[in-house]
PDB file of C-alpha atoms in Angstrom:
ATOM      1  CA  MET F   1       0.014   0.019   0.062  1.00 91.00           C
ATOM      2  CA  ILE F   2       1.341   3.265  -0.872  1.00 91.00           C
ATOM      3  CA  ASP F   3       0.731   6.626   0.851  1.00 91.00           C
ATOM      4  CA  ALA F   4      -1.101   9.638  -0.528  1.00 88.00           C
ATOM      5  CA  ARG F   5       0.759  12.282  -2.537  1.00 84.00           C
ATOM      6  CA  PRO F   6       1.429  15.273  -0.165  1.00 85.00           C
ATOM      7  CA  PHE F   7      -1.438  17.583  -1.168  1.00 84.00           C
ATOM      8  CA  GLU F   8      -2.831  20.245   1.330  1.00 86.00           C
ATOM      9  CA  PRO F   9      -6.517  19.563   2.278  1.00 85.00           C
ATOM     10  CA  LYS F  10      -7.242  22.969   0.675  1.00 86.00           C
ATOM     11  CA  GLN F  11      -5.867  21.879  -2.552  1.00 86.00           C
ATOM     12  CA  ILE F  12      -8.003  18.767  -2.548  1.00 84.00           C
ATOM     13  CA  ARG F  13     -11.098  20.647  -1.653  1.00 86.00           C
ATOM     14  CA  ARG F  14     -10.483  23.164  -4.429  1.00 86.00           C
ATOM     15  CA  ALA F  15      -9.844  20.515  -6.993  1.00 83.00           C
ATOM     16  CA  TYR F  16     -13.060  18.584  -6.169  1.00 80.00           C
ATOM     17  CA  ASP F  17     -15.042  21.893  -5.944  1.00 83.00           C
ATOM     18  CA  ARG F  18     -13.976  22.881  -9.427  1.00 82.00           C
ATOM     19  CA  ARG F  19     -14.752  19.548 -10.929  1.00 81.00           C
ATOM     20  CA  SER F  20     -17.868  18.743  -8.998  1.00 75.00           C
ATOM     21  CA  TRP F  21     -20.104  18.801 -11.989  1.00 77.00           C
ATOM     22  CA  LEU F  22     -17.707  16.621 -14.119  1.00 72.00           C
ATOM     23  CA  TYR F  23     -17.180  14.286 -11.086  1.00 69.00           C
ATOM     24  CA  GLY F  24     -21.070  13.840 -10.796  1.00 71.00           C
ATOM     25  CA  LYS F  25     -21.382  12.987 -14.457  1.00 74.00           C
ATOM     26  CA  LEU F  26     -18.188  10.974 -15.269  1.00 73.00           C
ATOM     27  CA  VAL F  27     -17.059   9.260 -11.906  1.00 73.00           C
ATOM     28  CA  ALA F  28     -20.055   9.032  -9.702  1.00 74.00           C
ATOM     29  CA  PRO F  29     -21.941   6.527 -12.186  1.00 77.00           C
ATOM     30  CA  PHE F  30     -19.085   4.092 -11.941  1.00 77.00           C
ATOM     31  CA  GLU F  31     -19.197   4.300  -8.170  1.00 82.00           C
ATOM     32  CA  PHE F  32     -23.063   3.932  -7.716  1.00 85.00           C
ATOM     33  CA  ARG F  33     -23.200  -0.062  -7.696  1.00 89.00           C
ATOM     34  CA  ASN F  34     -20.548   0.018  -4.993  1.00 94.00           C
ATOM     35  CA  HIS F  35     -22.366   2.503  -2.882  1.00 94.00           C
ATOM     36  CA  ARG F  36     -25.571   0.550  -3.077  1.00 94.00           C
ATOM     37  CA  ARG F  37     -23.788  -2.622  -2.004  1.00 95.00           C
ATOM     38  CA  ALA F  38     -22.097  -0.683   0.974  1.00 96.00           C
ATOM     39  CA  ILE F  39     -25.223   0.980   1.995  1.00 96.00           C
ATOM     40  CA  ASP F  40     -27.028  -2.390   1.991  1.00 95.00           C
ATOM     41  CA  ARG F  41     -24.264  -3.560   4.435  1.00 94.00           C
ATOM     42  CA  ALA F  42     -25.091  -0.668   6.776  1.00 94.00           C
ATOM     43  CA  LYS F  43     -28.431  -2.219   7.432  1.00 94.00           C
ATOM     44  CA  ILE F  44     -29.992   1.045   8.003  1.00 97.00           C
ATOM     45  CA  ARG F  45     -33.298   0.991   9.927  1.00 97.00           C
ATOM     46  CA  PRO F  46     -36.030   3.595   9.389  1.00 97.00           C
ATOM     47  CA  ALA F  47     -35.284   5.357  12.728  1.00 97.00           C
ATOM     48  CA  ASP F  48     -31.563   5.299  12.603  1.00 97.00           C
ATOM     49  CA  LYS F  49     -29.548   8.667  12.825  1.00 97.00           C
ATOM     50  CA  VAL F  50     -27.399   8.505   9.747  1.00 98.00           C
ATOM     51  CA  LEU F  51     -24.299  10.660   9.042  1.00 98.00           C
ATOM     52  CA  GLU F  52     -22.570  10.559   5.521  1.00 98.00           C
ATOM     53  CA  VAL F  53     -19.180  12.252   5.531  1.00 98.00           C
ATOM     54  CA  ALA F  54     -17.966  13.274   1.962  1.00 96.00           C
ATOM     55  CA  VAL F  55     -21.318  13.180   0.263  1.00 95.00           C
ATOM     56  CA  GLY F  56     -19.994  14.268  -3.143  1.00 92.00           C
ATOM     57  CA  PRO F  57     -22.783  14.593  -5.689  1.00 91.00           C
ATOM     58  CA  GLY F  58     -25.256  12.874  -3.286  1.00 93.00           C
ATOM     59  CA  ARG F  59     -26.098   9.565  -5.004  1.00 92.00           C
ATOM     60  CA  ALA F  60     -25.235   7.625  -1.943  1.00 95.00           C
ATOM     61  CA  LEU F  61     -27.017  10.074   0.332  1.00 96.00           C
ATOM     62  CA  LEU F  62     -30.181   9.545  -1.749  1.00 95.00           C
ATOM     63  CA  GLU F  63     -29.903   5.831  -1.125  1.00 95.00           C
ATOM     64  CA  ILE F  64     -29.658   6.593   2.531  1.00 97.00           C
ATOM     65  CA  VAL F  65     -32.712   8.968   2.815  1.00 97.00           C
ATOM     66  CA  LYS F  66     -34.671   6.270   0.787  1.00 96.00           C
ATOM     67  CA  ARG F  67     -34.071   3.898   3.762  1.00 96.00           C
ATOM     68  CA  ILE F  68     -35.095   6.133   6.533  1.00 97.00           C
ATOM     69  CA  ASP F  69     -38.511   7.532   7.751  1.00 96.00           C
ATOM     70  CA  ARG F  70     -39.669  10.704   5.986  1.00 95.00           C
ATOM     71  CA  ASP F  71     -39.517  12.566   9.431  1.00 93.00           C
ATOM     72  CA  ASN F  72     -36.068  11.397  10.133  1.00 95.00           C
ATOM     73  CA  VAL F  73     -33.191  13.625   8.865  1.00 95.00           C
ATOM     74  CA  ALA F  74     -29.969  12.207   7.346  1.00 97.00           C
ATOM     75  CA  LEU F  75     -27.004  14.551   7.760  1.00 97.00           C
ATOM     76  CA  GLY F  76     -24.283  14.990   5.106  1.00 97.00           C
ATOM     77  CA  VAL F  77     -20.903  16.691   5.213  1.00 97.00           C
ATOM     78  CA  ASP F  78     -18.665  17.723   2.401  1.00 95.00           C
ATOM     79  CA  ALA F  79     -15.586  20.039   2.087  1.00 93.00           C
ATOM     80  CA  ALA F  80     -16.555  21.239  -1.417  1.00 93.00           C
ATOM     81  CA  PRO F  81     -19.457  23.604  -1.660  1.00 93.00           C
ATOM     82  CA  GLY F  82     -19.880  22.695  -5.461  1.00 92.00           C
ATOM     83  CA  MET F  83     -20.548  19.042  -4.491  1.00 92.00           C
ATOM     84  CA  LEU F  84     -23.093  20.182  -1.808  1.00 95.00           C
ATOM     85  CA  ALA F  85     -25.104  22.199  -4.395  1.00 94.00           C
ATOM     86  CA  ILE F  86     -25.174  19.134  -6.708  1.00 92.00           C
ATOM     87  CA  ALA F  87     -26.133  16.759  -3.812  1.00 94.00           C
ATOM     88  CA  ARG F  88     -29.011  18.976  -2.797  1.00 95.00           C
ATOM     89  CA  HIS F  89     -30.286  19.169  -6.343  1.00 94.00           C
ATOM     90  CA  THR F  90     -29.902  15.378  -6.780  1.00 92.00           C
ATOM     91  CA  LEU F  91     -32.207  14.728  -3.581  1.00 94.00           C
ATOM     92  CA  ALA F  92     -34.668  17.570  -4.278  1.00 94.00           C
ATOM     93  CA  ALA F  93     -35.288  16.461  -7.840  1.00 94.00           C
ATOM     94  CA  VAL F  94     -36.649  13.254  -6.784  1.00 93.00           C
ATOM     95  CA  GLY F  95     -38.670  14.767  -3.836  1.00 95.00           C
ATOM     96  CA  TYR F  96     -36.673  14.182  -0.777  1.00 95.00           C
ATOM     97  CA  ASP F  97     -36.168  16.988   1.801  1.00 93.00           C
ATOM     98  CA  ASN F  98     -35.255  15.086   4.871  1.00 94.00           C
ATOM     99  CA  PHE F  99     -31.604  15.737   4.763  1.00 95.00           C
ATOM    100  CA  ASP F 100     -29.342  18.549   6.103  1.00 95.00           C
ATOM    101  CA  LEU F 101     -26.059  19.385   4.609  1.00 96.00           C
ATOM    102  CA  ARG F 102     -23.023  21.193   5.730  1.00 95.00           C
ATOM    103  CA  GLU F 103     -19.575  22.231   4.524  1.00 95.00           C
ATOM    104  CA  GLY F 104     -16.967  20.608   6.895  1.00 95.00           C
ATOM    105  CA  ASP F 105     -13.839  18.856   7.483  1.00 95.00           C
ATOM    106  CA  ALA F 106     -13.843  15.122   8.329  1.00 96.00           C
ATOM    107  CA  ARG F 107     -11.056  15.933  10.780  1.00 95.00           C
ATOM    108  CA  ARG F 108     -13.172  18.192  12.781  1.00 96.00           C
ATOM    109  CA  LEU F 109     -16.761  17.363  12.641  1.00 97.00           C
ATOM    110  CA  ASP F 110     -19.459  19.659  14.232  1.00 96.00           C
ATOM    111  CA  PHE F 111     -21.634  16.859  15.906  1.00 96.00           C
ATOM    112  CA  ASP F 112     -21.782  15.951  19.470  1.00 95.00           C
ATOM    113  CA  ASN F 113     -20.431  12.755  20.928  1.00 95.00           C
ATOM    114  CA  ASP F 114     -22.615   9.484  20.466  1.00 95.00           C
ATOM    115  CA  THR F 115     -25.036  11.053  18.010  1.00 96.00           C
ATOM    116  CA  PHE F 116     -25.185   8.557  15.152  1.00 97.00           C
ATOM    117  CA  ASP F 117     -26.360   5.025  14.611  1.00 97.00           C
ATOM    118  CA  VAL F 118     -24.576   4.755  11.243  1.00 98.00           C
ATOM    119  CA  LEU F 119     -21.670   6.710   9.812  1.00 98.00           C
ATOM    120  CA  TYR F 120     -21.232   6.142   6.034  1.00 98.00           C
ATOM    121  CA  ASN F 121     -17.946   7.403   4.403  1.00 98.00           C
ATOM    122  CA  ALA F 122     -16.979   6.568   0.788  1.00 96.00           C
ATOM    123  CA  TYR F 123     -14.089   7.301  -1.417  1.00 94.00           C
ATOM    124  CA  MET F 124     -12.603   9.865   0.890  1.00 95.00           C
ATOM    125  CA  LEU F 125      -9.946   7.951   2.943  1.00 96.00           C
ATOM    126  CA  ASP F 126      -8.345   6.790  -0.305  1.00 95.00           C
ATOM    127  CA  LEU F 127      -7.011  10.386  -0.726  1.00 92.00           C
ATOM    128  CA  ILE F 128      -6.053  10.840   2.817  1.00 94.00           C
ATOM    129  CA  PRO F 129      -2.405  10.367   4.167  1.00 94.00           C
ATOM    130  CA  PHE F 130      -1.839   7.520   6.496  1.00 95.00           C
ATOM    131  CA  ALA F 131      -0.642   9.969   9.181  1.00 95.00           C
ATOM    132  CA  ASP F 132      -4.147  11.591   9.209  1.00 95.00           C
ATOM    133  CA  MET F 133      -6.285   8.480   9.264  1.00 96.00           C
ATOM    134  CA  PRO F 134      -6.186   7.742  13.094  1.00 96.00           C
ATOM    135  CA  GLY F 135      -7.502  11.181  13.899  1.00 96.00           C
ATOM    136  CA  ILE F 136     -10.206  10.994  11.298  1.00 97.00           C
ATOM    137  CA  LEU F 137     -11.389   7.481  12.524  1.00 97.00           C
ATOM    138  CA  ALA F 138     -11.241   8.710  16.062  1.00 96.00           C
ATOM    139  CA  GLU F 139     -13.534  11.535  15.075  1.00 97.00           C
ATOM    140  CA  PHE F 140     -15.944   9.088  13.336  1.00 97.00           C
ATOM    141  CA  CYS F 141     -15.990   6.972  16.533  1.00 96.00           C
ATOM    142  CA  ARG F 142     -16.542  10.047  18.823  1.00 96.00           C
ATOM    143  CA  VAL F 143     -19.777  10.929  16.920  1.00 97.00           C
ATOM    144  CA  LEU F 144     -21.103   7.341  16.672  1.00 97.00           C
ATOM    145  CA  LYS F 145     -23.077   5.926  19.532  1.00 96.00           C
ATOM    146  CA  PRO F 146     -21.629   3.070  21.391  1.00 94.00           C
ATOM    147  CA  GLY F 147     -22.368  -0.022  19.172  1.00 93.00           C
ATOM    148  CA  GLY F 148     -23.039   2.306  16.118  1.00 96.00           C
ATOM    149  CA  ARG F 149     -22.048   1.023  12.678  1.00 97.00           C
ATOM    150  CA  LEU F 150     -19.131   2.379  10.610  1.00 98.00           C
ATOM    151  CA  VAL F 151     -19.340   1.697   6.855  1.00 98.00           C
ATOM    152  CA  LEU F 152     -16.355   2.728   4.647  1.00 98.00           C
ATOM    153  CA  LEU F 153     -16.008   2.290   0.896  1.00 97.00           C
ATOM    154  CA  ASN F 154     -12.763   3.177  -0.887  1.00 97.00           C
ATOM    155  CA  MET F 155     -10.698   2.366  -3.853  1.00 94.00           C
ATOM    156  CA  SER F 156      -8.749  -0.763  -3.018  1.00 95.00           C
ATOM    157  CA  LYS F 157      -7.051  -3.765  -4.296  1.00 93.00           C
ATOM    158  CA  LYS F 158      -7.608  -7.608  -3.646  1.00 91.00           C
ATOM    159  CA  ASP F 159      -4.646  -7.943  -1.263  1.00 88.00           C
ATOM    160  CA  ASP F 160      -1.498  -5.923  -0.605  1.00 85.00           C
ATOM    161  CA  GLU F 161       1.083  -8.378  -2.103  1.00 84.00           C
ATOM    162  CA  ARG F 162       2.450  -6.216  -4.886  1.00 85.00           C
ATOM    163  CA  VAL F 163       2.439  -2.673  -6.123  1.00 85.00           C
ATOM    164  CA  SER F 164      -0.021  -2.236  -9.021  1.00 88.00           C
ATOM    165  CA  TRP F 165       0.444  -0.400 -12.204  1.00 87.00           C
ATOM    166  CA  TYR F 166      -2.150   2.217 -11.051  1.00 89.00           C
ATOM    167  CA  GLU F 167      -0.048   2.746  -7.915  1.00 90.00           C
ATOM    168  CA  ARG F 168       3.225   3.217  -9.951  1.00 91.00           C
ATOM    169  CA  LEU F 169       1.462   5.785 -12.181  1.00 91.00           C
ATOM    170  CA  TYR F 170       0.026   7.592  -8.998  1.00 90.00           C
ATOM    171  CA  GLU F 171       3.615   7.790  -7.500  1.00 90.00           C
ATOM    172  CA  LYS F 172       5.361   8.943 -10.775  1.00 90.00           C
ATOM    173  CA  LEU F 173       2.896  11.213 -12.660  1.00 89.00           C
ATOM    174  CA  PRO F 174       3.031  14.897 -12.253  1.00 87.00           C
ATOM    175  CA  ALA F 175       1.339  16.251  -9.083  1.00 87.00           C
ATOM    176  CA  SER F 176      -1.169  18.312 -11.136  1.00 85.00           C
ATOM    177  CA  PHE F 177      -2.369  15.088 -13.191  1.00 83.00           C
ATOM    178  CA  VAL F 178      -2.597  13.111 -10.010  1.00 81.00           C
ATOM    179  CA  LEU F 179      -4.697  15.797  -8.243  1.00 83.00           C
ATOM    180  CA  ASN F 180      -6.876  16.898 -11.129  1.00 81.00           C
ATOM    181  CA  VAL F 181      -7.245  13.756 -13.161  1.00 79.00           C
ATOM    182  CA  MET F 182      -6.687  10.864 -10.803  1.00 80.00           C
ATOM    183  CA  GLY F 183      -8.596  12.772  -8.109  1.00 79.00           C
ATOM    184  CA  SER F 184      -5.648  12.039  -5.809  1.00 82.00           C
ATOM    185  CA  CYS F 185      -7.062   8.566  -5.019  1.00 88.00           C
ATOM    186  CA  ARG F 186      -4.943   5.516  -4.492  1.00 93.00           C
ATOM    187  CA  PRO F 187      -5.999   1.986  -3.391  1.00 94.00           C
ATOM    188  CA  VAL F 188      -6.088   1.536   0.415  1.00 96.00           C
ATOM    189  CA  LEU F 189      -6.817  -1.282   2.697  1.00 96.00           C
ATOM    190  CA  MET F 190      -8.505   0.188   5.751  1.00 97.00           C
ATOM    191  CA  GLY F 191      -9.017  -2.848   7.939  1.00 96.00           C
ATOM    192  CA  GLU F 192      -5.958  -2.623  10.238  1.00 95.00           C
ATOM    193  CA  PHE F 193      -6.451   1.259  10.718  1.00 97.00           C
ATOM    194  CA  VAL F 194     -10.107   0.603  11.652  1.00 97.00           C
ATOM    195  CA  GLU F 195      -8.969  -1.931  14.207  1.00 95.00           C
ATOM    196  CA  GLU F 196      -6.216   0.133  15.632  1.00 95.00           C
ATOM    197  CA  ALA F 197      -8.753   3.004  16.063  1.00 95.00           C
ATOM    198  CA  GLY F 198     -10.735   0.626  18.382  1.00 92.00           C
ATOM    199  CA  PHE F 199     -13.653  -0.473  16.334  1.00 96.00           C
ATOM    200  CA  GLU F 200     -14.777  -4.049  16.665  1.00 94.00           C
ATOM    201  CA  ASN F 201     -16.129  -6.811  14.384  1.00 95.00           C
ATOM    202  CA  VAL F 202     -14.158  -5.326  11.470  1.00 96.00           C
ATOM    203  CA  GLU F 203     -15.166  -7.049   8.151  1.00 96.00           C
ATOM    204  CA  ARG F 204     -14.014  -6.514   4.656  1.00 96.00           C
ATOM    205  CA  GLU F 205     -15.686  -7.201   1.348  1.00 96.00           C
ATOM    206  CA  PHE F 206     -13.540  -6.611  -1.907  1.00 96.00           C
ATOM    207  CA  LEU F 207     -15.424  -5.501  -4.924  1.00 94.00           C
ATOM    208  CA  GLY F 208     -13.909  -5.677  -8.415  1.00 87.00           C
ATOM    209  CA  GLY F 209     -14.997  -3.690 -11.524  1.00 85.00           C
ATOM    210  CA  VAL F 210     -14.052  -0.334 -12.966  1.00 85.00           C
ATOM    211  CA  ILE F 211     -13.094   1.055  -9.568  1.00 89.00           C
ATOM    212  CA  PRO F 212     -11.737  -1.880  -7.565  1.00 92.00           C
ATOM    213  CA  SER F 213     -13.102  -1.151  -4.071  1.00 95.00           C
ATOM    214  CA  GLU F 214     -13.448  -2.448  -0.513  1.00 96.00           C
ATOM    215  CA  ILE F 215     -16.383  -2.177   1.893  1.00 97.00           C
ATOM    216  CA  ILE F 216     -15.252  -2.137   5.687  1.00 97.00           C
ATOM    217  CA  THR F 217     -17.914  -2.601   8.175  1.00 97.00           C
ATOM    218  CA  ALA F 218     -17.203  -2.282  11.948  1.00 97.00           C
ATOM    219  CA  GLY F 219     -18.840  -1.582  15.242  1.00 95.00           C
ATOM    220  CA  ALA F 220     -18.025   1.470  17.306  1.00 90.00           C
ATOM    221  CA  TRP F 221     -16.982   0.471  20.702  1.00 78.00           C
ATOM    222  CA  CYS F 222     -14.092   3.028  21.127  1.00 67.00           C
ATOM    223  CA  PRO F 223     -12.278   4.303  24.028  1.00 62.00           C
ATOM    224  CA  ASP F 224     -13.305   7.683  25.420  1.00 58.00           C
TER     225      ASP F 224
ATOM    226  CA  MET S   1     -32.611  26.191  12.016  1.00 70.00           C
ATOM    227  CA  ASP S   2     -34.408  23.006  13.429  1.00 75.00           C
ATOM    228  CA  LYS S   3     -34.185  22.895  17.350  1.00 75.00           C
ATOM    229  CA  LYS S   4     -33.528  19.108  17.249  1.00 78.00           C
ATOM    230  CA  LEU S   5     -30.576  19.647  14.893  1.00 83.00           C
ATOM    231  CA  LEU S   6     -29.171  22.488  16.948  1.00 83.00           C
ATOM    232  CA  GLU S   7     -29.015  20.220  19.882  1.00 84.00           C
ATOM    233  CA  ILE S   8     -26.505  17.852  18.278  1.00 90.00           C
ATOM    234  CA  LEU S   9     -24.391  20.566  16.765  1.00 93.00           C
ATOM    235  CA  VAL S  10     -21.034  21.536  18.452  1.00 96.00           C
ATOM    236  CA  CYS S  11     -18.103  23.645  17.414  1.00 97.00           C
ATOM    237  CA  PRO S  12     -15.844  21.681  15.268  1.00 97.00           C
ATOM    238  CA  LEU S  13     -12.828  23.041  17.149  1.00 97.00           C
ATOM    239  CA  CYS S  14     -13.575  22.975  20.820  1.00 97.00           C
ATOM    240  CA  LYS S  15     -16.723  20.667  20.589  1.00 96.00           C
ATOM    241  CA  GLY S  16     -18.557  23.285  22.827  1.00 95.00           C
ATOM    242  CA  PRO S  17     -22.119  24.428  22.212  1.00 93.00           C
ATOM    243  CA  LEU S  18     -23.090  26.686  19.295  1.00 94.00           C
ATOM    244  CA  HIS S  19     -25.506  29.583  19.414  1.00 93.00           C
ATOM    245  CA  TYR S  20     -27.724  30.247  16.396  1.00 93.00           C
ATOM    246  CA  ASP S  21     -27.823  34.019  15.364  1.00 93.00           C
ATOM    247  CA  LYS S  22     -30.751  34.054  12.840  1.00 91.00           C
ATOM    248  CA  ASP S  23     -30.336  37.684  12.011  1.00 93.00           C
ATOM    249  CA  ALA S  24     -26.694  37.441  10.990  1.00 93.00           C
ATOM    250  CA  SER S  25     -27.283  33.830   9.772  1.00 94.00           C
ATOM    251  CA  GLU S  26     -24.252  32.404  11.680  1.00 95.00           C
ATOM    252  CA  LEU S  27     -23.541  29.654  14.133  1.00 96.00           C
ATOM    253  CA  ILE S  28     -21.524  31.068  17.048  1.00 96.00           C
ATOM    254  CA  CYS S  29     -19.028  29.586  19.354  1.00 96.00           C
ATOM    255  CA  ASN S  30     -18.575  31.966  22.246  1.00 94.00           C
ATOM    256  CA  ALA S  31     -15.718  29.951  23.650  1.00 95.00           C
ATOM    257  CA  ASP S  32     -13.533  30.427  20.479  1.00 95.00           C
ATOM    258  CA  ARG S  33     -15.164  33.602  19.521  1.00 95.00           C
ATOM    259  CA  LEU S  34     -15.831  32.279  16.129  1.00 96.00           C
ATOM    260  CA  ALA S  35     -18.971  32.878  13.796  1.00 97.00           C
ATOM    261  CA  PHE S  36     -19.471  30.194  11.291  1.00 97.00           C
ATOM    262  CA  PRO S  37     -21.505  31.441   8.361  1.00 96.00           C
ATOM    263  CA  ILE S  38     -24.638  29.962   6.903  1.00 95.00           C
ATOM    264  CA  ARG S  39     -24.418  30.238   3.058  1.00 93.00           C
ATOM    265  CA  ASP S  40     -27.389  29.316   0.906  1.00 90.00           C
ATOM    266  CA  ASP S  41     -28.892  27.415   3.998  1.00 89.00           C
ATOM    267  CA  ILE S  42     -25.612  25.390   4.337  1.00 92.00           C
ATOM    268  CA  PRO S  43     -23.496  26.016   7.502  1.00 94.00           C
ATOM    269  CA  VAL S  44     -19.904  26.285   6.656  1.00 95.00           C
ATOM    270  CA  MET S  45     -18.162  24.659   9.581  1.00 96.00           C
ATOM    271  CA  LEU S  46     -14.547  25.408   8.527  1.00 94.00           C
ATOM    272  CA  GLU S  47     -12.227  27.325  10.748  1.00 93.00           C
ATOM    273  CA  GLU S  48     -10.641  29.225   7.631  1.00 91.00           C
ATOM    274  CA  GLU S  49     -14.092  30.362   6.619  1.00 93.00           C
ATOM    275  CA  ALA S  50     -15.289  31.615   9.998  1.00 95.00           C
ATOM    276  CA  ARG S  51     -15.422  35.144  11.269  1.00 95.00           C
ATOM    277  CA  ARG S  52     -13.549  35.968  14.450  1.00 94.00           C
ATOM    278  CA  ILE S  53     -15.943  37.879  16.595  1.00 92.00           C
ATOM    279  CA  GLY S  54     -14.993  41.442  17.081  1.00 81.00           C
ATOM    280  CA  ASP S  55     -12.955  41.454  13.888  1.00 63.00           C
ATOM    281  CA  GLU S  56     -13.848  42.442  10.328  1.00 56.00           C
ATOM    282  CA  THR S  57     -11.649  40.147   8.582  1.00 51.00           C
ATOM    283  CA  PRO S  58     -12.063  36.346   8.143  1.00 52.00           C
ATOM    284  CA  VAL S  59      -9.831  34.026  10.325  1.00 50.00           C
TER     285      VAL S  59
END
C-alpha cells in the first residue's frame, strides 16, 4: 500500500469543488453500484440517525434517505460547496427533503459525541495520508453511538502483495495530473487502521469492477 | 434552524455548544469567539471560513 501524495486539504477541496459537475457526470456513475452494496451492508433502519461524511454529488445520500423515515433527517458533510449544491439538487429533484448538509472537515466534525447509529464514508480515505487516518477514525468513533455502525467504501485492491500499475502511475505522474485527473485517489486497505482505532467486528468485502473497491464494516466500541 | 438539529451541533474545534444567530445567519461559538457562516442554507463549519467575533476580517 502506498501513501497519499502530499497535497494540502485546501488543494483537494479546491480540485473537487472545481470539478464537482464533471465528477458527478463521469465518475459517480461508476461508483454507484458499490455505494448500493455498501449501504445495504450498513443495514440502515428507518429510525436510525445517519451521517454521511464526504457526500460528493449525493447519490449515496439519496440511497440513505430512501431507507429512513420521512420525518427522520440524514446529515451530510462535504468540504466542497460545489458538491453540496449538486447533492442538494440530486435529492430535491426526486422529492426528498429529509436531509441536512454542511460544509465541513472530516478531521473536525461539528456533531456531539454519541449522536449517530450509522456513519457512512465513501471514497474519501483513499485520498488521505496515512498519518491523518487515526485522527479521522477517532472523530468518526466519537460521533457514533456505542455499538453504532461504521461503513467505509474506498478504492482498494484484492490484497497488498504487490504494487499495482495504477499505484506506480500515482507515484510517478506529475502532481497536477494526480490531483486533477486521478482525483488524488490510490488503493487503500483500511481494515487494520479501523481495528487500531478501536472499532470491533471489522469485516472486509472486496468489489472488483471499474473502480476496484473495498467495503469495511465495523462496530463502534471506542475508548473515550 | 431546526431545534433538534441544533441540539446535536457543536463547535468543530472545541466541541462546545453553538448559538444560532438568526439575523446574522451564523452559528456562534462563544468559547472560540468564532462565527460560522450559513451560506445558501448550508452551514460552513470550517475554521478558515469563520469570522472571528469582534474582527472584520475572516480568520
